[in-house]
mmCIF file of C-alpha atoms in Angstrom:
data_model
loop_
_atom_site.group_PDB
_atom_site.id
_atom_site.type_symbol
_atom_site.label_atom_id
_atom_site.label_comp_id
_atom_site.label_asym_id
_atom_site.label_seq_id
_atom_site.Cartn_x
_atom_site.Cartn_y
_atom_site.Cartn_z
ATOM 1 C CA MET A 1 1.306 -30.049 44.166
ATOM 2 C CA THR A 2 -2.032 -28.609 43.084
ATOM 3 C CA THR A 3 -3.423 -28.926 39.610
ATOM 4 C CA GLY A 4 -2.893 -25.241 38.956
ATOM 5 C CA SER A 5 0.869 -25.485 39.576
ATOM 6 C CA TRP A 6 1.526 -27.946 36.733
ATOM 7 C CA THR A 7 3.217 -26.256 33.801
ATOM 8 C CA ALA A 8 4.213 -29.141 31.503
ATOM 9 C CA ALA A 9 3.776 -32.889 31.303
ATOM 10 C CA PRO A 10 6.802 -34.543 32.935
ATOM 11 C CA THR A 11 7.230 -37.120 30.138
ATOM 12 C CA ARG A 12 5.605 -38.137 26.882
ATOM 13 C CA THR A 13 3.419 -40.674 28.715
ATOM 14 C CA GLU A 14 1.709 -38.014 30.811
ATOM 15 C CA ARG A 15 1.279 -35.728 27.807
ATOM 16 C CA LEU A 16 -0.451 -38.469 25.818
ATOM 17 C CA LEU A 17 -2.658 -39.344 28.784
ATOM 18 C CA HIS A 18 -3.704 -35.721 29.144
ATOM 19 C CA GLU A 19 -4.494 -35.409 25.438
ATOM 20 C CA ALA A 20 -6.517 -38.643 25.379
ATOM 21 C CA GLY A 21 -8.386 -37.658 28.519
ATOM 22 C CA ALA A 22 -9.213 -34.223 27.142
ATOM 23 C CA ARG A 23 -10.801 -35.926 24.125
ATOM 24 C CA GLY A 24 -12.633 -38.413 26.318
ATOM 25 C CA ASP A 25 -10.925 -41.170 24.317
ATOM 26 C CA ARG A 26 -10.775 -44.178 26.636
ATOM 27 C CA ALA A 27 -9.381 -46.403 23.867
ATOM 28 C CA ALA A 28 -6.433 -44.016 23.458
ATOM 29 C CA VAL A 29 -5.904 -44.004 27.230
ATOM 30 C CA LEU A 30 -5.652 -47.807 27.134
ATOM 31 C CA GLU A 31 -3.175 -47.646 24.252
ATOM 32 C CA VAL A 32 -0.932 -45.281 26.212
ATOM 33 C CA LEU A 33 -1.102 -47.362 29.366
ATOM 34 C CA GLY A 34 -0.504 -50.581 27.433
ATOM 35 C CA GLY A 35 3.076 -49.505 26.768
ATOM 36 C CA ALA A 36 3.702 -47.623 30.012
ATOM 37 C CA ARG A 37 5.512 -48.388 33.223
ATOM 38 C CA LEU A 38 3.057 -48.168 36.110
ATOM 39 C CA TYR A 39 4.058 -47.966 39.763
ATOM 40 C CA VAL A 40 2.421 -49.103 42.990
ATOM 41 C CA LEU A 41 3.388 -47.606 46.363
ATOM 42 C CA GLN A 42 4.749 -50.079 48.906
ATOM 43 C CA ALA A 43 6.225 -49.840 52.380
ATOM 44 C CA ARG A 44 9.913 -50.683 52.206
ATOM 45 C CA LEU A 45 9.429 -52.961 55.233
ATOM 46 C CA HIS A 46 7.025 -55.082 53.180
ATOM 47 C CA ALA A 47 9.194 -54.964 50.074
ATOM 48 C CA ASP A 48 12.114 -56.383 52.054
ATOM 49 C CA ALA A 49 10.079 -59.212 53.611
ATOM 50 C CA PRO A 50 11.089 -62.492 51.884
ATOM 51 C CA GLY A 51 8.211 -64.096 50.039
ATOM 52 C CA TYR A 52 5.671 -61.468 51.033
ATOM 53 C CA VAL A 53 3.357 -60.433 48.203
ATOM 54 C CA PRO A 54 1.211 -57.495 49.322
ATOM 55 C CA PRO A 55 -2.299 -57.069 47.945
ATOM 56 C CA LEU A 56 -2.984 -54.211 45.587
ATOM 57 C CA PRO A 57 -3.347 -50.971 47.561
ATOM 58 C CA SER A 58 -6.855 -49.554 47.601
ATOM 59 C CA GLN A 59 -8.428 -46.369 48.897
ATOM 60 C CA ARG A 60 -11.821 -44.725 48.940
ATOM 61 C CA ASP A 61 -12.506 -41.989 46.399
ATOM 62 C CA ARG A 62 -15.117 -40.050 48.318
ATOM 63 C CA ALA A 63 -15.980 -37.679 45.466
ATOM 64 C CA ALA A 64 -16.661 -40.515 43.024
ATOM 65 C CA ARG A 65 -18.036 -42.768 45.781
ATOM 66 C CA ARG A 66 -15.995 -45.785 44.791
ATOM 67 C CA THR A 67 -12.914 -47.765 45.805
ATOM 68 C CA VAL A 68 -9.866 -47.274 43.601
ATOM 69 C CA VAL A 69 -6.415 -48.788 43.181
ATOM 70 C CA PRO A 70 -4.009 -45.849 42.719
ATOM 71 C CA VAL A 71 -1.028 -46.227 40.392
ATOM 72 C CA LEU A 72 1.429 -43.691 38.993
ATOM 73 C CA THR A 73 3.176 -43.350 35.668
ATOM 74 C CA GLU A 74 6.941 -42.913 35.538
ATOM 75 C CA GLY A 75 6.923 -39.142 35.373
ATOM 76 C CA MET A 76 4.614 -38.751 38.362
ATOM 77 C CA LEU A 77 6.601 -40.478 41.089
ATOM 78 C CA PRO A 78 7.111 -38.287 44.172
ATOM 79 C CA PRO A 79 10.474 -37.383 45.706
ATOM 80 C CA TRP A 80 12.645 -40.045 47.347
ATOM 81 C CA HIS A 81 11.608 -41.257 50.793
ATOM 82 C CA PRO A 82 13.646 -43.741 52.882
ATOM 83 C CA ASP A 83 10.673 -45.876 53.975
ATOM 84 C CA TRP A 84 8.351 -45.803 50.968
ATOM 85 C CA VAL A 85 9.249 -47.427 47.669
ATOM 86 C CA PHE A 86 7.595 -48.274 44.375
ATOM 87 C CA GLN A 87 7.140 -51.547 42.539
ATOM 88 C CA GLN A 88 6.720 -51.505 38.785
ATOM 89 C CA THR A 89 3.729 -53.155 37.176
ATOM 90 C CA THR A 90 1.808 -53.168 33.873
ATOM 91 C CA LEU A 91 -1.817 -53.254 32.806
ATOM 92 C CA PRO A 92 -1.745 -57.039 32.230
ATOM 93 C CA ARG A 93 -0.181 -57.671 35.635
ATOM 94 C CA LEU A 94 -2.778 -55.485 37.292
ATOM 95 C CA ALA A 95 -5.525 -57.373 35.496
ATOM 96 C CA ALA A 96 -4.139 -60.694 36.722
ATOM 97 C CA ALA A 97 -3.876 -59.497 40.335
ATOM 98 C CA TRP A 98 -7.220 -57.664 40.473
ATOM 99 C CA GLN A 99 -9.443 -58.531 43.430
ATOM 100 C CA HIS A 100 -12.857 -56.859 43.057
ATOM 101 C CA ASP A 101 -14.951 -56.154 39.964
ATOM 102 C CA ARG A 102 -16.375 -52.994 41.504
ATOM 103 C CA TRP A 103 -12.985 -51.378 42.083
ATOM 104 C CA TRP A 104 -11.628 -48.846 39.603
ATOM 105 C CA LEU A 105 -8.079 -48.202 38.453
ATOM 106 C CA ALA A 106 -6.971 -44.633 39.255
ATOM 107 C CA VAL A 107 -3.920 -43.537 37.268
ATOM 108 C CA ASN A 108 -2.203 -40.378 38.562
ATOM 109 C CA PRO A 109 -5.232 -39.352 40.642
ATOM 110 C CA GLY A 110 -5.639 -35.652 41.369
ATOM 111 C CA THR A 111 -3.383 -34.480 38.529
ATOM 112 C CA PRO A 112 -3.980 -33.235 34.973
ATOM 113 C CA TYR A 113 -2.671 -36.614 33.782
ATOM 114 C CA GLU A 114 -5.177 -38.780 35.584
ATOM 115 C CA ALA A 115 -7.284 -41.559 34.153
ATOM 116 C CA ALA A 116 -10.033 -43.551 35.868
ATOM 117 C CA LEU A 117 -10.818 -46.972 34.418
ATOM 118 C CA PRO A 118 -13.521 -49.461 35.437
ATOM 119 C CA ALA A 119 -12.214 -52.943 36.191
ATOM 120 C CA ARG A 120 -14.911 -55.470 35.461
ATOM 121 C CA ALA A 121 -13.916 -58.763 33.853
ATOM 122 C CA ALA A 122 -14.466 -57.416 30.323
ATOM 123 C CA ASP A 123 -12.455 -54.293 31.153
ATOM 124 C CA ARG A 124 -9.580 -56.344 32.442
ATOM 125 C CA ARG A 125 -9.559 -58.386 29.246
ATOM 126 C CA ALA A 126 -9.189 -55.082 27.397
ATOM 127 C CA TRP A 127 -6.234 -54.252 29.638
ATOM 128 C CA GLN A 128 -4.601 -57.540 28.676
ATOM 129 C CA GLU A 129 -5.159 -56.826 24.997
ATOM 130 C CA ALA A 130 -3.812 -53.279 25.277
ATOM 131 C CA GLY A 131 -0.706 -54.600 27.011
ATOM 132 C CA ALA A 132 -0.185 -57.183 24.270
ATOM 133 C CA ARG A 133 -0.522 -54.522 21.556
ATOM 134 C CA GLY A 134 1.723 -52.084 23.378
ATOM 135 C CA GLY A 135 4.372 -54.704 24.007
ATOM 136 C CA GLY A 136 5.104 -53.368 27.466
ATOM 137 C CA PRO A 137 7.580 -50.609 28.362
ATOM 138 C CA ALA A 138 9.793 -49.766 25.401
ATOM 139 C CA ARG A 139 13.567 -50.030 25.327
ATOM 140 C CA MET A 140 15.864 -47.886 23.199
ATOM 141 C CA ARG A 141 14.153 -44.556 23.823
ATOM 142 C CA LEU A 142 15.474 -41.207 24.975
ATOM 143 C CA LEU A 143 13.213 -40.290 27.890
ATOM 144 C CA THR A 144 13.609 -36.906 29.577
ATOM 145 C CA HIS A 145 11.710 -35.792 32.684
ATOM 146 C CA ALA A 146 10.738 -32.144 32.191
ATOM 147 C CA GLY A 147 10.612 -31.538 35.950
ATOM 148 C CA GLU A 148 14.075 -32.925 36.701
ATOM 149 C CA GLN A 149 17.613 -31.695 36.112
ATOM 150 C CA LEU A 150 17.925 -30.273 32.583
ATOM 151 C CA ARG A 151 20.882 -27.878 32.920
ATOM 152 C CA GLY A 152 23.898 -27.452 35.143
ATOM 153 C CA PRO A 153 26.494 -29.775 36.670
ATOM 154 C CA VAL A 154 24.100 -32.398 38.075
ATOM 155 C CA ALA A 155 22.303 -32.749 34.738
ATOM 156 C CA HIS A 156 25.712 -32.966 33.040
ATOM 157 C CA ALA A 157 26.735 -35.722 35.433
ATOM 158 C CA LEU A 158 23.500 -37.671 34.949
ATOM 159 C CA ALA A 159 23.918 -37.460 31.171
ATOM 160 C CA LEU A 160 27.112 -39.515 31.548
ATOM 161 C CA GLY A 161 24.823 -42.437 32.340
ATOM 162 C CA ALA A 162 22.461 -41.795 29.427
ATOM 163 C CA HIS A 163 23.617 -44.781 27.345
ATOM 164 C CA LEU A 164 22.190 -47.283 29.824
ATOM 165 C CA ALA A 165 19.112 -45.153 30.468
ATOM 166 C CA VAL A 166 18.296 -44.993 26.754
ATOM 167 C CA LEU A 167 19.058 -48.686 26.297
ATOM 168 C CA ASN A 168 16.607 -49.591 29.073
ATOM 169 C CA GLY A 169 14.007 -46.960 28.149
ATOM 170 C CA LEU A 170 14.336 -45.121 31.473
ATOM 171 C CA VAL A 171 14.468 -41.432 32.377
ATOM 172 C CA TRP A 172 18.085 -40.280 32.034
ATOM 173 C CA ASN A 173 17.901 -37.205 34.286
ATOM 174 C CA GLY A 174 16.332 -38.451 37.500
ATOM 175 C CA LEU A 175 17.598 -38.682 41.069
ATOM 176 C CA ARG A 176 14.314 -39.601 42.696
ATOM 177 C CA ALA A 177 12.346 -42.504 44.121
ATOM 178 C CA GLN A 178 13.790 -45.201 41.892
ATOM 179 C CA TYR A 179 15.887 -45.973 38.828
ATOM 180 C CA GLU A 180 13.630 -48.742 37.499
ATOM 181 C CA ASP A 181 11.810 -49.870 40.646
ATOM 182 C CA TYR A 182 12.835 -50.891 44.151
ATOM 183 C CA PRO A 183 13.065 -54.695 43.630
ATOM 184 C CA SER A 184 14.888 -54.282 40.309
ATOM 185 C CA ASP A 185 17.305 -51.710 41.699
ATOM 186 C CA VAL A 186 18.224 -53.996 44.598
ATOM 187 C CA ALA A 187 18.589 -57.002 42.272
ATOM 188 C CA ARG A 188 20.731 -55.140 39.721
ATOM 189 C CA LEU A 189 23.123 -54.044 42.445
ATOM 190 C CA ARG A 190 23.493 -57.603 43.708
ATOM 191 C CA HIS A 191 24.179 -58.929 40.230
ATOM 192 C CA PRO A 192 26.413 -58.067 38.494
ATOM 193 C CA TRP A 193 27.788 -55.461 40.920
ATOM 194 C CA ALA A 194 27.976 -57.556 44.129
ATOM 195 C CA VAL A 195 26.599 -54.578 46.088
ATOM 196 C CA HIS A 196 24.509 -55.615 49.083
ATOM 197 C CA HIS A 197 24.676 -52.564 51.349
ATOM 198 C CA ARG A 198 25.921 -48.997 51.671
ATOM 199 C CA ALA A 199 29.577 -49.893 52.259
ATOM 200 C CA ASP A 200 29.629 -52.094 49.141
ATOM 201 C CA PHE A 201 28.157 -49.247 47.120
ATOM 202 C CA ARG A 202 30.772 -46.754 48.237
ATOM 203 C CA GLU A 203 33.614 -49.151 47.495
ATOM 204 C CA LYS A 204 32.225 -50.016 44.045
ATOM 205 C CA LEU A 205 31.826 -46.328 43.256
ATOM 206 C CA ARG A 206 35.456 -45.653 44.206
ATOM 207 C CA THR A 207 36.533 -48.497 41.932
ATOM 208 C CA LEU A 208 34.536 -47.173 38.986
ATOM 209 C CA ILE A 209 35.673 -43.577 39.443
ATOM 210 C CA ALA A 210 39.246 -44.866 39.398
ATOM 211 C CA THR A 211 38.375 -46.766 36.150
ATOM 212 C CA ARG A 212 39.638 -50.044 37.529
ATOM 213 C CA LEU A 213 36.882 -52.165 35.963
ATOM 214 C CA VAL A 214 37.081 -51.174 32.322
ATOM 215 C CA GLY A 215 40.101 -53.443 31.845
ATOM 216 C CA ARG A 216 43.776 -52.760 32.368
ATOM 217 C CA VAL A 217 44.843 -54.631 29.233
ATOM 218 C CA PRO A 218 42.780 -52.769 26.605
ATOM 219 C CA GLU A 219 43.479 -49.445 28.318
ATOM 220 C CA SER A 220 47.207 -50.156 28.256
ATOM 221 C CA VAL A 221 46.949 -51.037 24.550
ATOM 222 C CA LEU A 222 45.430 -47.619 23.906
ATOM 223 C CA GLY A 223 48.022 -46.025 26.183
ATOM 224 C CA ILE A 224 50.812 -47.431 24.030
ATOM 225 C CA ARG A 225 49.269 -45.833 20.959
ATOM 226 C CA ARG A 226 48.968 -42.497 22.773
ATOM 227 C CA THR A 227 52.659 -42.685 23.712
ATOM 228 C CA LEU A 228 53.689 -43.527 20.157
ATOM 229 C CA THR A 229 51.549 -40.713 18.784
ATOM 230 C CA ALA A 230 53.187 -38.197 21.113
ATOM 231 C CA ARG A 231 56.633 -39.464 20.187
ATOM 232 C CA LEU A 232 56.057 -39.622 16.422
ATOM 233 C CA GLY A 233 53.853 -36.564 16.081
ATOM 234 C CA ALA A 234 51.232 -38.682 14.306
ATOM 235 C CA ALA A 235 49.283 -41.853 15.020
ATOM 236 C CA PRO A 236 51.328 -45.001 14.297
ATOM 237 C CA GLY A 237 50.325 -47.573 11.722
ATOM 238 C CA VAL A 238 48.670 -50.743 12.952
ATOM 239 C CA GLU A 239 51.804 -52.856 12.433
ATOM 240 C CA GLU A 240 53.999 -50.443 14.382
ATOM 241 C CA TRP A 241 51.412 -50.248 17.145
ATOM 242 C CA ALA A 242 51.086 -54.037 17.308
ATOM 243 C CA ALA A 243 54.843 -54.440 17.531
ATOM 244 C CA ALA A 244 55.014 -51.986 20.423
ATOM 245 C CA VAL A 245 52.181 -53.800 22.215
ATOM 246 C CA ALA A 246 53.933 -57.151 21.778
ATOM 247 C CA ALA A 247 57.226 -55.718 23.014
ATOM 248 C CA ALA A 248 55.558 -54.175 26.044
ATOM 249 C CA SER A 249 53.838 -57.476 26.908
ATOM 250 C CA GLU A 250 57.139 -59.343 26.789
ATOM 251 C CA ARG A 251 59.018 -56.665 28.700
ATOM 252 C CA ASP A 252 56.537 -56.024 31.504
ATOM 253 C CA ASP A 253 54.770 -59.115 32.828
ATOM 254 C CA ARG A 254 54.253 -57.922 36.413
ATOM 255 C CA TYR A 255 50.559 -58.633 36.098
ATOM 256 C CA GLY A 256 50.873 -61.879 34.196
ATOM 257 C CA GLU A 257 49.597 -60.163 31.071
ATOM 258 C CA ASP A 258 48.864 -62.479 28.189
ATOM 259 C CA PRO A 259 50.393 -61.125 24.941
ATOM 260 C CA ALA A 260 47.671 -62.900 22.977
ATOM 261 C CA GLU A 261 45.002 -61.076 25.000
ATOM 262 C CA ALA A 262 46.618 -57.713 24.300
ATOM 263 C CA GLY A 263 46.836 -58.574 20.613
ATOM 264 C CA GLU A 264 43.172 -59.571 20.514
ATOM 265 C CA PHE A 265 42.110 -56.318 22.125
ATOM 266 C CA LEU A 266 44.213 -54.397 19.610
ATOM 267 C CA ARG A 267 42.450 -56.285 16.793
ATOM 268 C CA ARG A 268 39.022 -55.476 18.224
ATOM 269 C CA ILE A 269 39.856 -51.818 18.802
ATOM 270 C CA THR A 270 41.154 -51.453 15.257
ATOM 271 C CA HIS A 271 38.125 -53.245 13.812
ATOM 272 C CA TYR A 272 35.545 -51.105 15.588
ATOM 273 C CA GLU A 273 37.375 -47.836 15.007
ATOM 274 C CA GLU A 274 37.326 -48.655 11.293
ATOM 275 C CA ARG A 275 33.593 -49.270 11.505
ATOM 276 C CA PHE A 276 33.113 -46.008 13.400
ATOM 277 C CA ARG A 277 34.893 -44.159 10.598
ATOM 278 C CA ALA A 278 32.913 -45.939 7.877
ATOM 279 C CA ASP A 279 29.655 -45.012 9.624
ATOM 280 C CA GLY A 280 30.673 -41.403 10.196
ATOM 281 C CA LEU A 281 31.053 -41.635 13.971
ATOM 282 C CA LEU A 282 34.777 -40.893 13.728
ATOM 283 C CA PRO A 283 36.382 -38.589 11.169
ATOM 284 C CA PRO A 284 39.044 -40.011 8.824
ATOM 285 C CA GLY A 285 42.053 -40.772 10.980
ATOM 286 C CA GLY A 286 40.042 -40.297 14.152
ATOM 287 C CA ARG A 287 40.579 -42.623 17.101
ATOM 288 C CA VAL A 288 39.441 -43.379 20.641
ATOM 289 C CA ASP A 289 42.133 -42.615 23.203
ATOM 290 C CA THR A 290 40.638 -44.012 26.391
ATOM 291 C CA LEU A 291 37.834 -46.342 27.504
ATOM 292 C CA ALA A 292 37.347 -44.583 30.841
ATOM 293 C CA ALA A 293 33.829 -43.504 29.814
ATOM 294 C CA PHE A 294 32.601 -47.063 30.279
ATOM 295 C CA ASP A 295 33.331 -46.908 34.007
ATOM 296 C CA HIS A 296 32.161 -43.292 34.266
ATOM 297 C CA GLY A 297 28.797 -44.071 32.666
ATOM 298 C CA ARG A 298 28.303 -47.190 34.739
ATOM 299 C CA ALA A 299 29.281 -45.304 37.893
ATOM 300 C CA VAL A 300 26.403 -42.848 37.395
ATOM 301 C CA ASN A 301 23.985 -45.732 36.953
ATOM 302 C CA VAL A 302 25.304 -47.486 40.069
ATOM 303 C CA VAL A 303 24.636 -44.270 42.004
ATOM 304 C CA ARG A 304 21.084 -44.130 40.668
ATOM 305 C CA LEU A 305 20.571 -47.801 41.544
ATOM 306 C CA ALA A 306 21.945 -47.238 45.039
ATOM 307 C CA LEU A 307 19.573 -44.332 45.543
ATOM 308 C CA GLY A 308 16.684 -46.517 44.425
ATOM 309 C CA ALA A 309 17.829 -49.321 46.737
ATOM 310 C CA ARG A 310 18.113 -46.849 49.655
ATOM 311 C CA TYR A 311 21.873 -47.418 50.027
ATOM 312 C CA CYS A 312 22.373 -43.639 49.846
ATOM 313 C CA ASP A 313 20.199 -40.548 50.108
ATOM 314 C CA PRO A 314 19.637 -37.848 47.441
ATOM 315 C CA ARG A 315 22.364 -35.581 48.813
ATOM 316 C CA GLU A 316 25.005 -38.317 48.692
ATOM 317 C CA ALA A 317 23.777 -39.373 45.259
ATOM 318 C CA GLU A 318 24.183 -35.848 43.915
ATOM 319 C CA GLU A 319 27.650 -35.499 45.427
ATOM 320 C CA SER A 320 28.606 -38.893 43.972
ATOM 321 C CA VAL A 321 27.595 -38.153 40.379
ATOM 322 C CA LEU A 322 29.442 -34.832 40.559
ATOM 323 C CA ARG A 323 32.593 -36.739 41.545
ATOM 324 C CA VAL A 324 32.153 -38.848 38.412
ATOM 325 C CA LEU A 325 31.673 -35.730 36.293
ATOM 326 C CA ASP A 326 34.934 -34.261 37.554
ATOM 327 C CA VAL A 327 37.051 -37.177 36.318
ATOM 328 C CA ALA A 328 35.071 -37.605 33.086
ATOM 329 C CA ARG A 329 35.637 -33.990 32.059
ATOM 330 C CA ARG A 330 39.367 -34.443 32.576
ATOM 331 C CA ALA A 331 39.426 -37.578 30.410
ATOM 332 C CA TYR A 332 37.391 -36.305 27.424
ATOM 333 C CA GLY A 333 36.918 -33.120 25.457
ATOM 334 C CA SER A 334 33.429 -33.584 24.059
ATOM 335 C CA TRP A 335 30.242 -35.619 24.305
ATOM 336 C CA GLU A 336 31.127 -37.375 21.060
ATOM 337 C CA GLU A 337 34.487 -38.490 22.462
ATOM 338 C CA PHE A 338 32.854 -39.660 25.669
ATOM 339 C CA SER A 339 30.157 -41.596 23.852
ATOM 340 C CA LEU A 340 32.592 -43.388 21.552
ATOM 341 C CA GLY A 341 34.844 -44.281 24.490
ATOM 342 C CA TYR A 342 31.858 -45.823 26.243
ATOM 343 C CA LEU A 343 30.629 -47.716 23.198
ATOM 344 C CA LEU A 344 34.038 -48.969 22.104
ATOM 345 C CA ALA A 345 34.604 -50.444 25.562
ATOM 346 C CA ARG A 346 31.196 -52.116 25.431
ATOM 347 C CA LEU A 347 31.898 -53.574 22.008
ATOM 348 C CA ILE A 348 35.380 -54.931 22.643
ATOM 349 C CA HIS A 349 34.403 -56.529 25.945
ATOM 350 C CA PHE A 350 31.357 -58.313 24.514
ATOM 351 C CA ASP A 351 32.655 -59.204 21.065
ATOM 352 C CA GLU A 352 31.518 -62.815 21.260
ATOM 353 C CA GLY A 353 29.304 -64.907 19.021
ATOM 354 C CA ASP A 354 27.520 -62.607 16.581
ATOM 355 C CA PRO A 355 28.562 -59.042 17.511
ATOM 356 C CA GLU A 356 26.540 -57.357 14.761
ATOM 357 C CA PRO A 357 23.322 -56.803 16.777
ATOM 358 C CA MET A 358 25.302 -55.142 19.547
ATOM 359 C CA TYR A 359 27.131 -52.965 17.063
ATOM 360 C CA GLN A 360 23.871 -51.801 15.515
ATOM 361 C CA GLU A 361 22.506 -51.128 19.008
ATOM 362 C CA CYS A 362 25.576 -49.049 19.858
ATOM 363 C CA LEU A 363 25.232 -47.163 16.589
ATOM 364 C CA ALA A 364 21.606 -46.343 17.419
ATOM 365 C CA LEU A 365 22.553 -45.243 20.945
ATOM 366 C CA HIS A 366 25.263 -42.914 19.707
ATOM 367 C CA ARG A 367 23.058 -41.362 17.053
ATOM 368 C CA ALA A 368 20.169 -40.874 19.471
ATOM 369 C CA LEU A 369 22.391 -39.105 21.970
ATOM 370 C CA THR A 370 24.372 -37.000 19.513
ATOM 371 C CA GLN A 371 21.653 -36.155 16.965
ATOM 372 C CA ASP A 372 18.277 -36.035 18.755
ATOM 373 C CA PRO A 373 17.450 -32.342 19.393
ATOM 374 C CA SER A 374 16.130 -33.248 22.859
ATOM 375 C CA SER A 375 19.285 -35.109 23.884
ATOM 376 C CA PRO A 376 21.359 -33.770 26.772
ATOM 377 C CA TYR A 377 24.368 -34.120 24.496
ATOM 378 C CA ARG A 378 22.824 -31.432 22.291
ATOM 379 C CA ASN A 379 21.698 -29.172 25.117
ATOM 380 C CA ILE A 380 24.388 -29.356 27.807
ATOM 381 C CA PRO A 381 27.836 -27.995 26.867
ATOM 382 C CA TRP A 382 30.647 -30.437 27.636
ATOM 383 C CA SER A 383 32.925 -27.731 29.019
#
């Protein structure tokens, strides 16, 4: 893509780089890069070689008559390729791995968002300091790629996975070269998903689309309340609901269901729904009817990880997230419902130790996605 064809900075990082470069403000460039994800191109063959640590890639910049190490920011990664992958790095890591004082760092070379930095010992110390001030790539941020899917079914499907993208500070709307980076994508699939190859990925995706991982017990607890609500014409009281859950556990033990486990999930559901109402996430009397969103959201992220790990190609990835969208739209009637289903599942499954930090994190996630004017939940109609 030529310089003249760029219309907008892909992400905030590139916009800030462009603004700092236009001012000739090298200190501002360092500040931006100190908190940015940077990416180095690598042959997949080398990335898969156990124990192999490739040297930093270098190339000759004929116009400037110097050798440079090219790196890209998150918004500048090219389309997916089966044999070429990217490894994430940071300014401090680059400084530690640097090989020649006369080399320069070339960030996004040949684009409006480029930056060229000398790399002498004093410069590299400045990189370390900028990285320490920036604190590395930020979590808990809503990051949209202006050149990726913003409208339509694929964007809608990708937005189902936005909770994890925001939590990890990653672009929510990408189906490109990586999710985080190639090594991380492969590692995240292995643990906790036990996905080691294409067949594993497809089986795990089927399981998530069928919502078999969110937990049969808590979903059945909610199902009992839905049944009672339909029968009574109004939501039952907690005591009536608990009695029905206990009776169902005693009556139907085909799965070896523990009545105490069902009762504990009921307690957690009730507790967090009350907190949702107190914090304005649910209206008075509002409730969460299904936890399916937890598997739907994770399914989208597993697809993105599999694409990054080269266990599927972009076409299969797009088809896969659209399959997730189809079932999600049948389970929920709005983004708010979907988000609360996802977050309630997350809270009740990890309600151990001190749950307050996780609750506050979930509250921030929900508000970012439902209130930020740039959020897909504000810009993509649910139906």
